[in-house]
mmCIF file of C-alpha atoms in Angstrom:
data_model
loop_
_atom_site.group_PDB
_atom_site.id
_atom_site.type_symbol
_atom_site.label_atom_id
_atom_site.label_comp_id
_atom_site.label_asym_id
_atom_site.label_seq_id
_atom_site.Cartn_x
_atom_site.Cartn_y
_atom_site.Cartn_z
ATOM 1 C CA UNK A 1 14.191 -5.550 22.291
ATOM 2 C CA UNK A 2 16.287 -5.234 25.699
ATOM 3 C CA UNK A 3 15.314 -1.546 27.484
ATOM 4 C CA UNK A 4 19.738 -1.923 27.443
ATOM 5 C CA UNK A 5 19.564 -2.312 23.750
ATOM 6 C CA UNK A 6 16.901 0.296 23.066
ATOM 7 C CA UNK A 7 18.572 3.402 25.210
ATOM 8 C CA UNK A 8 21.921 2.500 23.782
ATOM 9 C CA UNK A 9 20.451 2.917 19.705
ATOM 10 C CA UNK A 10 22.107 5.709 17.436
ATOM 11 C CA UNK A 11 19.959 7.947 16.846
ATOM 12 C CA UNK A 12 19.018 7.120 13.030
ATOM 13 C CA UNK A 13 18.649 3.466 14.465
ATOM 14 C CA UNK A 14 16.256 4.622 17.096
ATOM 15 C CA UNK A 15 13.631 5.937 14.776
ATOM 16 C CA UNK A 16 13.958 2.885 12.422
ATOM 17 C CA UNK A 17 12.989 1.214 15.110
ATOM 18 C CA UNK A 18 10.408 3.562 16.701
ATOM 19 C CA UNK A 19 8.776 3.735 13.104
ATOM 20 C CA UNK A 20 8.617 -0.151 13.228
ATOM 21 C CA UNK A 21 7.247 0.100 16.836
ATOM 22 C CA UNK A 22 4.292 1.872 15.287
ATOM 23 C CA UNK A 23 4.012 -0.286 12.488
ATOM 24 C CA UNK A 24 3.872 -3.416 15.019
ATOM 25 C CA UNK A 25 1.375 -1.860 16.894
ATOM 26 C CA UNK A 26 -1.096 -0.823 14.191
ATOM 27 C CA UNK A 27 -1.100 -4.517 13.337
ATOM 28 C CA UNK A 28 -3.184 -4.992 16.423
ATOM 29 C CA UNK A 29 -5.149 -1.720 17.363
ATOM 30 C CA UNK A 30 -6.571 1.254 15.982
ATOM 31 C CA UNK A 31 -4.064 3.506 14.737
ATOM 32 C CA UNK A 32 -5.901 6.742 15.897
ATOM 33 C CA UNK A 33 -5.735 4.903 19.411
ATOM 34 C CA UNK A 34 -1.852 4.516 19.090
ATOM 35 C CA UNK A 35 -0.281 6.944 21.582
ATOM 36 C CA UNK A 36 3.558 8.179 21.724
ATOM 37 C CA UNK A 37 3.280 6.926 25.974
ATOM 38 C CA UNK A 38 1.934 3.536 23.712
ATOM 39 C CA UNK A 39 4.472 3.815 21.569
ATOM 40 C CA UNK A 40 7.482 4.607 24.156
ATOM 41 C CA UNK A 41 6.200 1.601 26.442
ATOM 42 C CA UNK A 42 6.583 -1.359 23.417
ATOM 43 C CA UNK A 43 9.962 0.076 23.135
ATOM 44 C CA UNK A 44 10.704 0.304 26.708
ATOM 45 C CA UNK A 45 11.361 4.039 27.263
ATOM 46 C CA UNK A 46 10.298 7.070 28.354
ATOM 47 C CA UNK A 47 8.383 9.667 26.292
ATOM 48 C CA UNK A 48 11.523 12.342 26.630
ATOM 49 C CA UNK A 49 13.427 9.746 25.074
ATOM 50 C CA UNK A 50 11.047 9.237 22.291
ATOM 51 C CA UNK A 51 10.620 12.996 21.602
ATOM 52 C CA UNK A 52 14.860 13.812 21.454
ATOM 53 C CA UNK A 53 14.387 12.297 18.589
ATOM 54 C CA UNK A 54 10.891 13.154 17.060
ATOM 55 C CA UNK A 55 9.551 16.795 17.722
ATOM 56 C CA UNK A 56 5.735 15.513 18.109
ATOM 57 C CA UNK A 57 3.619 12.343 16.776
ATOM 58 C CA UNK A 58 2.759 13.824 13.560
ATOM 59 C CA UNK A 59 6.452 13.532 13.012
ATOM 60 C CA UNK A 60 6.265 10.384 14.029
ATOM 61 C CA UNK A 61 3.450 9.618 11.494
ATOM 62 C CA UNK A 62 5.142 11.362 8.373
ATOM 63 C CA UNK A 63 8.387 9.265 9.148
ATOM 64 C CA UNK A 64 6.438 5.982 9.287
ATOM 65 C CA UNK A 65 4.278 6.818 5.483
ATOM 66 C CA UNK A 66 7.606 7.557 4.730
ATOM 67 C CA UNK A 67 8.940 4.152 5.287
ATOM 68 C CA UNK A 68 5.874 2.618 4.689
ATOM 69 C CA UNK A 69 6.457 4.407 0.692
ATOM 70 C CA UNK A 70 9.821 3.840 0.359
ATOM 71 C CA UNK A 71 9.656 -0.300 1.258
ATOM 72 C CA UNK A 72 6.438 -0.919 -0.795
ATOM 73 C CA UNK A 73 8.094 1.222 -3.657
ATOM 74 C CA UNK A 74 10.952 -0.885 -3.576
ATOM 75 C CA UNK A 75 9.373 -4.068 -3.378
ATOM 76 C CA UNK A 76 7.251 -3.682 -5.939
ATOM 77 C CA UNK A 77 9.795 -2.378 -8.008
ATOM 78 C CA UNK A 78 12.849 -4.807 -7.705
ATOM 79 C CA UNK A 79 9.673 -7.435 -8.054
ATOM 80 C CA UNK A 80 9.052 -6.339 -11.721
ATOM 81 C CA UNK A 81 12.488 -5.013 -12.415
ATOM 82 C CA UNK A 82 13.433 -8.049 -14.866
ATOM 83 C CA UNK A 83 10.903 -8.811 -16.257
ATOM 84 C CA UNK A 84 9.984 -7.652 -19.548
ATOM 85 C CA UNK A 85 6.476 -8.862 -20.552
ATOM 86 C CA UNK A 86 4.304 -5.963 -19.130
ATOM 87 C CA UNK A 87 1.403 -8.304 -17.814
ATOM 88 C CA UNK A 88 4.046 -10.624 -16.246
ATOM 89 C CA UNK A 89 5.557 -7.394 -13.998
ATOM 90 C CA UNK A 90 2.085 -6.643 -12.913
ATOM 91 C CA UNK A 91 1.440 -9.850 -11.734
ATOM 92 C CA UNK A 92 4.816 -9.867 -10.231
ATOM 93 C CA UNK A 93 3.908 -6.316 -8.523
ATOM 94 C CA UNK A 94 0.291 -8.229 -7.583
ATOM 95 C CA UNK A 95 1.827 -10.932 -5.504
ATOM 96 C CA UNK A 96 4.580 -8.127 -4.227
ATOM 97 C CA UNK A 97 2.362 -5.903 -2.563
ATOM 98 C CA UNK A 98 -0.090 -8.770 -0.979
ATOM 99 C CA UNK A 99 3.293 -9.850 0.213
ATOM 100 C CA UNK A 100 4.302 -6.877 1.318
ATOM 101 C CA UNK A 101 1.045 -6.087 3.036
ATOM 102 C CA UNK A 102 1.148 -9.781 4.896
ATOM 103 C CA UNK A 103 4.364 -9.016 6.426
ATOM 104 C CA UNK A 104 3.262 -5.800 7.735
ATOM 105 C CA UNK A 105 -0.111 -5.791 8.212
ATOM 106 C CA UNK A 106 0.209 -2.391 10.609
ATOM 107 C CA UNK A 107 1.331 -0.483 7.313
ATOM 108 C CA UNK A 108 -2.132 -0.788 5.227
ATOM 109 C CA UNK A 109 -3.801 0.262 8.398
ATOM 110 C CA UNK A 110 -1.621 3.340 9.060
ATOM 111 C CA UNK A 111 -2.058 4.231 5.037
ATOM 112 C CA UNK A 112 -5.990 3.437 5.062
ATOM 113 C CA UNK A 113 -5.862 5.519 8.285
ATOM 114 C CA UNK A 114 -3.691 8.485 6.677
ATOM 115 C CA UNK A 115 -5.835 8.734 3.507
ATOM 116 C CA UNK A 116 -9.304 8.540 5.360
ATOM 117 C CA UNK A 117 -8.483 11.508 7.870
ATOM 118 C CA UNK A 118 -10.235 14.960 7.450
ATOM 119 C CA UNK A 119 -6.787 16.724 8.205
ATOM 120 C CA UNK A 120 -4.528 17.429 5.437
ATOM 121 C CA UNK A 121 -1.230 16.021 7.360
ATOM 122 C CA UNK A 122 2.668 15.778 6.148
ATOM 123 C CA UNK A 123 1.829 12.143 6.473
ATOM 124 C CA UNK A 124 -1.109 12.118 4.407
ATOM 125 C CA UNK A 125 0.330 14.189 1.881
ATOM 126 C CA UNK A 126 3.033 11.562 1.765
ATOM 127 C CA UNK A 127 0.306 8.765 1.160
ATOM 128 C CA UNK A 128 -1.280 10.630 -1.736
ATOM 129 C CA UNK A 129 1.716 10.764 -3.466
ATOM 130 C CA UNK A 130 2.767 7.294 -3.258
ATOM 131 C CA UNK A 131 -0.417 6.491 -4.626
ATOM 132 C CA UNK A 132 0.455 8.959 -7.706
ATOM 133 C CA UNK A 133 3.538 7.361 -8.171
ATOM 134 C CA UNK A 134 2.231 3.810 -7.952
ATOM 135 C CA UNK A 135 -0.670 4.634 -10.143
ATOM 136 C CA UNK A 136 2.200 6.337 -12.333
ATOM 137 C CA UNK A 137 4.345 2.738 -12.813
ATOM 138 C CA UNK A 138 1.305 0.780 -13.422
ATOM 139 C CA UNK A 139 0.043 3.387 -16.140
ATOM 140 C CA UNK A 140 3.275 2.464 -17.730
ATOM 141 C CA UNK A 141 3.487 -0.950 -17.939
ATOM 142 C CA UNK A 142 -0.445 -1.214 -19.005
ATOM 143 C CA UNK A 143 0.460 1.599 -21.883
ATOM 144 C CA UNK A 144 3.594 -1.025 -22.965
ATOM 145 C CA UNK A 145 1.257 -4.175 -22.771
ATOM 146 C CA UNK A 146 -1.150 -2.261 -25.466
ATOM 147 C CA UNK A 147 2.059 -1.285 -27.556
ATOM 148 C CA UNK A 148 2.886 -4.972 -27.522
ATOM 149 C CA UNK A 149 -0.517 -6.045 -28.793
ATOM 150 C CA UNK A 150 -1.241 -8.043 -25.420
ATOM 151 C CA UNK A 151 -4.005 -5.379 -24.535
ATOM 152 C CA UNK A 152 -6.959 -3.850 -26.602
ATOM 153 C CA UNK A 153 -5.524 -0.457 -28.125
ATOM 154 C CA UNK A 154 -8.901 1.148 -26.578
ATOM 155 C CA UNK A 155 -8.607 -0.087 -23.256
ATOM 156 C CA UNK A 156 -9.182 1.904 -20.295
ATOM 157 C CA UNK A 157 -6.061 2.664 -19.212
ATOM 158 C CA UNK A 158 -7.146 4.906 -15.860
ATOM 159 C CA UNK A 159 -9.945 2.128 -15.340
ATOM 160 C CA UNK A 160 -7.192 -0.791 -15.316
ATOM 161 C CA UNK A 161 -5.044 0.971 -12.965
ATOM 162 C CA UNK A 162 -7.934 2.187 -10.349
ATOM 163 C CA UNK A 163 -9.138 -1.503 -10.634
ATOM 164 C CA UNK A 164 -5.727 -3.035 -9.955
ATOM 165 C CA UNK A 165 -5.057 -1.442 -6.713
ATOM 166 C CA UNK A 166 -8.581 -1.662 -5.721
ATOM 167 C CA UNK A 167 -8.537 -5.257 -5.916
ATOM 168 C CA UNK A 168 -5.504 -5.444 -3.417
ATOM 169 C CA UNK A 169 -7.373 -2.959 -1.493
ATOM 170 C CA UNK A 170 -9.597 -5.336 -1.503
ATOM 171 C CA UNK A 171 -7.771 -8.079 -0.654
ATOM 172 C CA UNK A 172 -6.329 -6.686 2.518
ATOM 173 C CA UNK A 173 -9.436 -5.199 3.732
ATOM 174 C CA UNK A 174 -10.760 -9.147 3.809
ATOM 175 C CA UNK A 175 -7.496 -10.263 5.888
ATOM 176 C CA UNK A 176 -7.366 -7.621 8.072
ATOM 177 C CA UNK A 177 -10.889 -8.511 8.863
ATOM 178 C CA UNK A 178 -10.524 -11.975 9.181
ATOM 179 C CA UNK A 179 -7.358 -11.807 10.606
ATOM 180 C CA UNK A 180 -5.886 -14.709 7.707
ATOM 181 C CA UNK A 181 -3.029 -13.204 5.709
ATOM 182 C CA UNK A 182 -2.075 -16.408 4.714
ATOM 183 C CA UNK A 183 -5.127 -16.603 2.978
ATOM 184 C CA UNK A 184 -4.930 -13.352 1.296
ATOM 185 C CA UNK A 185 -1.034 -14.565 -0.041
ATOM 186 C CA UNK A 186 -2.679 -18.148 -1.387
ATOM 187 C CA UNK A 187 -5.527 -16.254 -3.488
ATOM 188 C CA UNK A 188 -3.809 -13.320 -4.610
ATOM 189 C CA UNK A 189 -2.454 -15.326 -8.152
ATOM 190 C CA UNK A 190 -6.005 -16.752 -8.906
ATOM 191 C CA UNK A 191 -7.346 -12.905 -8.058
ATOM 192 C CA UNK A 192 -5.001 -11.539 -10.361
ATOM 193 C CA UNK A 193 -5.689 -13.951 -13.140
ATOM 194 C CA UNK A 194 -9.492 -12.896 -13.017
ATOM 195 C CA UNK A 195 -7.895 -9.147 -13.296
ATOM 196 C CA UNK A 196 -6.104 -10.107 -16.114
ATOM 197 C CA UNK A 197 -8.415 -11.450 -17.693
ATOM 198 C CA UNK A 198 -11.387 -8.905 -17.443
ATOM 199 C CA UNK A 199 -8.688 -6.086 -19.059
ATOM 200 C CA UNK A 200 -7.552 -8.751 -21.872
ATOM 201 C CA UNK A 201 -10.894 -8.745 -23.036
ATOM 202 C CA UNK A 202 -12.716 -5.748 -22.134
ATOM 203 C CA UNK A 203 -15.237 -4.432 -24.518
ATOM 204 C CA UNK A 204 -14.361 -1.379 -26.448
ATOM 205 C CA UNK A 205 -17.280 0.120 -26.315
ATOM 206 C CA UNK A 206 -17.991 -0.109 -22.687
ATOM 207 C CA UNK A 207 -17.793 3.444 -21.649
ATOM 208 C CA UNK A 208 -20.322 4.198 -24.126
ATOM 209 C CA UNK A 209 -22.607 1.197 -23.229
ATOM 210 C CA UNK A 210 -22.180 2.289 -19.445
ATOM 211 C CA UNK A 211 -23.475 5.983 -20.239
ATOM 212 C CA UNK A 212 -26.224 4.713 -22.391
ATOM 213 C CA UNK A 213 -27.465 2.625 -19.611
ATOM 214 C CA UNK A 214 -27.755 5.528 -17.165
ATOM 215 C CA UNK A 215 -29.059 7.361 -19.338
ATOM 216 C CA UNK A 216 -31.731 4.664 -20.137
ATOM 217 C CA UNK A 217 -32.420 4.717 -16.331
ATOM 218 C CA UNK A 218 -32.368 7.889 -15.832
#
């Protein structure tokens, strides 16, 4: 972007972009190292003319989960919106968010950041609730799949759904270490079809067998 281009912005236009200033630069460096005189130099501009429009960085932060929530959301949602076999929208939602994630890789690092800080923030409170509501839409769709007969009636449904996102968690934590998020886009469909598989034909008695065990051990 021009330093012309950037002081001439409307001022809703200025913080899209200053939000995917942020995002850009998380891709590459700590966010907890990411300054607003950081910030304001990728965007050519001074920090006055950052703050007209942002009181202080936590602003700044809670208007970046914000988009980072409302474009995952989205994607993930249009991704499944058509389809009606339950386990065919997850996978759809699988490969959306791996997507997502590859063409952004500064937005898993600014929610990872958000959600491991000690401070209870606007912005982390933001990232704890689009974790609710994502938890929320796949509780759905794994309650329809057992309705439908295509999952075991005593399935785990809170187990499935911590194990779905934590495989994508997964997954990105391996590309944004090795730096490939091509990679993580080429294995995500054999990933989920391991997924898939493990809660298609997950014992019934698990829970039980689990607690038995420690208390075997114990």
């Amino acid at each position: 972007m021009t330093m012309t281009r950037a002081k001439n912005l409307p001022a809703e236009e200025r913080r899209n972009v200053t939000v995917e200033a942020v995002i850009t630069l998380a891709a590459t460096m700590n966010p907890g190292d990411i300054t607003t005189a950081a910030i304001a130099k990728h965007m050519h501009l001074t920090q006055g003319a950052l703050f007209r429009h942002f009181p202080n960085k936590e602003a700044i932060w809670h208007a970046v989960m914000q988009w980072v929530a409302t474009h995952l959301m989205a994607r993930i949602d249009k991704s499944a919106a058509k389809i009606k076999a339950p386990l065919e929208a997850m996978a759809a939602m699988f490969q959306a968010h791996v997507a997502f994630v590859a063409e952004h890789p500064g937005a898993p690092r600014m929610l990872f950041g958000e959600l491991q800080g000690a401070d209870m923030t606007p912005a982390k409170r933001l990232a704890r609730a689009m974790m609710v509501q994502y938890a929320a839409r796949l509780n759905d769709l794994i309650l329809a799949a057992k309705a439908r007969g295509d999952l075991p009636q005593d399935l785990d449904v809170e187990a499935a759904t911590v194990l779905f996102i934590g495989t994508i968690q997964g997954l990105v934590m391996q590309a944004l270490i090795s730096g490939d998020m091509a990679q993580m886009v080429t294995m995500a469909p054999r990933v989920f079809h391991i997924y898939r598989l493990g809660i298609e034909n997950a014992a019934s008695d698990i829970r039980n067998q689990t607690s038995g065990e420690i208390r075997h051990v114990s």
